[in-house]
Amino acid sequence: MSRAVALAFVILVALASAEYEETIEDIEAADMCTTMVFGRKATVDGSVMTTHTADCKECDHRFFYVPAQDHEEGAQRPIYLGAEFKYMMYPRYRGFARGPGYYPKAGENVTEPIGYIPQVRHTYGYFDTVYGVMNEYQVGIGESTCAAKISALPRSQGGQALFDMQELSRLAMERSKTAREALDLITSMAEQYGFYGGWLEGHVKATAGEALTIIDPQEAWILHMLASPNGTSAVWAALRVPDDEISVVSNTFMITELDLSKPHKFRASANVMSVAQEQGFWKPEDGAFDFAKAYAWKTARNTTQISLYSTLRTWRVFDVFAPHLKLKPGSGDIHDYPFSVKPKDLVSVDQVMNMNRDYFQDTDYDLSKGMSSGPFGSPLRWEGGPNEKNLTGQWARAISIHRTSYSTVVQARGWLPDAIGGLVWLGQDAPHTTVYVPMYAGITDTPVSYRTGSLQKFTRESAWWAFDFLSNFAELKYNFMSKDIREKQKLIEGQTLVKLEEVEKKALQLYRKDIGEAKGYLTNFCLNNAEDVVKQWWEFVDFMIMKYNDGYINTPRVGACTGYPEWWLRLVKFNGDARYKLPDFANKLPVAATATVKTAPQARHAVGFFGVAALSTLVAVLFAGLGFAMGKRNRVRRNFAFAELSNMHTPIVADAEQVN
C-alpha cells in the first residue's frame, strides 16, 4: 500500500506540473502588445504614424531620454538580457550606457551584460522605455509580440542568441537615420549574433516571435522575426506599408505571401524558405510560400495564431478606419483579413489616440456591455486564473486594457526639421483612462514625474500612479465615471493640440537662428506641459473621489443614489428573499469551485489533496510510468514557475458568494 501511495503522489505532482505549464503560457500571452501604422498619404497632416500599447502588467513604465554619445575607437557595446518579464520589471536597467536617468543609486548593482558587439564612434539620442521609441532623426518604432513555431534561448541561459527585440530596437535608435537603415541594422544584427524571443527560462512558443513597426517621415515597414532552429541566427520578413494605407499587428504575423522580386516592397532573410522546408512547415508543392502560415504557431485550441485574441483587434482597427470594406469579425484566421487597408477618410492624430482607447464600443463585442461587465459597465476582464481552466472560452481582447503599462502615438513629419517634426504622444497606464502628452524628438530631458515610480510603491510624485489610480477607482461606477474621464481627456488634449500650433511656430523661428536654443525651448515646453497635465489629473482624481464617494453621486448635491440597473437586479434575483443567492448551476459545481480561490501555486497544493490521493491510489499501478515521465519532463519548469509566480502575484481571494 505504501508503494501505491507513493506512486499516486508521483502522479499528482506530474498532473500539477502539466497544469502549471499551461499557466506559464497564459502568463506569457498576457504580456502582449498592439501596434498600428499609418502611411503619410493616409493621414490628415501627411505624417507617418505608429503606435504601441505596452500591455505588460509588470513592466517598468518610466520614460527616459538617452543622450547622443561619442565613443572611443575600439569600444564595445554591451548587450543586455530581455524578452522575459523579470527583466522588464523595475528597474529594467541600471548602468552608465544609457545616460543619467539610468545611473545606479548608492547601494544598487549595475546590470550585467550577456555579451558585446563593436561600438560605433557616435550614437544618436532617443526616447527609451521597455523598447526604443523614437530617435533624434524621427525614426520611430512600435512593437507586438507574436506566437511562432521556433524559439531559442539567450546566451546567458545556455543558448546561442545574443539579441532580443528590446535590445535590437535600442540599437536601431542609436545608429539609424531612416526606417530602412533601422530595418537593415536590426535584421543584420539578428542574423549575425542570433535572435531569441520570449523564453521564460525555457522555450515558449506563445512569445517566440516579434513584430516591429518602423517609421520615418517618408515610409513605414512591418518586420516579423523569429529564431533560427539552432539559435545562432534569425528568420525574418518585412513588408512596406503602402503610403495611402494603414495596418495593425495584434500578436500575430500579418505578412503572408512574399514577392522577393520587389525589394522596394518585400524583404526577407535568405533562409526564410529553406528553414520552413527543413522543419516541415512548407514544401514547394504546397503552392506559394506564406510566411504567416509557415511560421505562426497554433495554440492548444488548434486555431490559427491566438484565435480571436488577435484577429478581433485586427478586424476592429480595419473596420473603424475602413468601414466600407465591411470586413467580418469572428474569424480566428488572419488570412481572412488584408495586410493593410486604405482608410475611408484621412486619419488624424486624435483619432489614433482614441483607437488606442478602444474596447469595441458599440459593437457586438463591446466590453462595457452584457453580464460580464457587471452592473456598471466595466470594460475590464481579469483574464486567467485557476477557474478558467475548468471551462472552454475566451474574453474579447481589446486594444485598451487595464494592464497597459504605457502607450504611444509616434508621428514623423517630414516638412519640419527633425527636432520639431518628430513627436511622441505618451500616455501612462491604460489608454482609456490616460491623457496623451507630447514629447518632441529634439528635447533633451523627460518630465520628472514620467521617469519616477514603480509598481511596488504608490506615490503622488509619479505620473503613472495618477492615471492608474483613477483607472482603478473608475471601476466602482465605470458607466458614470467614464463620461467625466472622456470629457477631461478631450479638454486637456484639445488644449494641447491648440498650443502646439504656436509652439512649433516659435520653435521653427528659433531653429533658424540657433538649433540649441530651439531644443531648449521645446524641452521646457514639454516638461512644463506634462507636469501641468499631471497636476491637473491629480486635482481631477481628488474631485472624482468626492463626486463618487460611497457609490453615490455627490454633486451638485451630496448623496444622490443611482442604485443598480433593473436588468442586473432581475439577474441576481432581487426579491423578498434577502438571503444571498447563487445561479442554479453553482449548486452542481465541485466543492473546490465554490471554495476560497488562492493563487495558482497555493491552489495546486490545496485542492482536495487527500480526496485526490485516495482516488489516485486506485489507478497508481496503471499510470505510475506515465506520471513519472510527466513529472520528470516538467519538473524544472514547474519549480521555476512556482517560485517566480509566488514572488510576482498578490493573492486574490474570492468568497463563495463572488463565484458565479
XYZ file of N, CA and C in Angstrom, residues 25 51 54 84 115 133 197 200 212 247 285 293 307 338 358 385 468 556 563 567 601 615 631 647-648:
75
model
N 2.118 29.609 -20.108
C 1.802 30.138 -21.428
C 0.748 31.228 -21.333
N 1.969 53.272 -33.486
C 1.547 53.242 -32.088
C 2.146 52.032 -31.383
N 1.971 49.093 -24.593
C 2.837 48.157 -23.867
C 1.996 47.433 -22.823
N 11.803 38.741 -21.238
C 11.259 37.881 -20.190
C 10.863 38.794 -19.048
N 26.777 39.932 -23.307
C 27.723 39.885 -24.420
C 28.039 41.277 -24.923
N 11.776 54.115 -28.623
C 10.530 54.713 -29.100
C 10.763 55.570 -30.350
N 13.315 35.188 -28.763
C 12.106 35.906 -28.371
C 11.827 35.650 -26.900
N 11.222 32.791 -20.888
C 10.707 32.368 -19.575
C 11.421 31.119 -19.063
N 7.892 44.411 -35.406
C 8.142 45.832 -35.206
C 7.484 46.612 -36.333
N -2.098 49.729 -41.295
C -2.042 48.320 -40.918
C -1.994 48.203 -39.401
N 5.451 22.087 -53.296
C 4.206 21.598 -53.886
C 2.962 22.120 -53.161
N 1.572 31.452 -42.488
C 1.146 30.053 -42.436
C 2.296 29.137 -42.052
N -6.211 32.777 -32.054
C -7.648 32.865 -32.242
C -8.123 34.312 -32.197
N -6.888 41.546 -44.859
C -5.747 42.003 -45.660
C -4.583 42.441 -44.774
N -9.668 51.935 -27.538
C -10.837 51.164 -27.953
C -11.028 49.879 -27.150
N -6.340 32.863 -14.336
C -6.830 32.389 -13.052
C -7.222 30.928 -13.112
N -3.160 55.574 -13.172
C -3.531 54.229 -12.726
C -4.552 54.283 -11.591
N -24.428 67.790 -8.146
C -24.407 69.058 -7.391
C -24.903 68.958 -5.947
N -28.473 53.591 -7.623
C -28.873 52.199 -7.479
C -28.308 51.320 -8.581
N -32.027 45.367 -15.139
C -31.661 44.060 -15.699
C -30.760 43.297 -14.747
N -0.017 28.695 -7.264
C 0.846 27.766 -6.527
C 0.171 27.211 -5.287
N -8.154 8.600 -4.590
C -8.536 8.165 -5.931
C -7.312 7.744 -6.732
N 6.327 13.953 -14.680
C 6.973 14.703 -13.611
C 8.390 15.067 -13.962
N 6.445 35.120 -6.191
C 7.018 36.437 -5.990
C 6.235 37.529 -6.701
N 5.644 37.221 -7.862
C 5.086 38.282 -8.695
C 3.606 38.534 -8.462
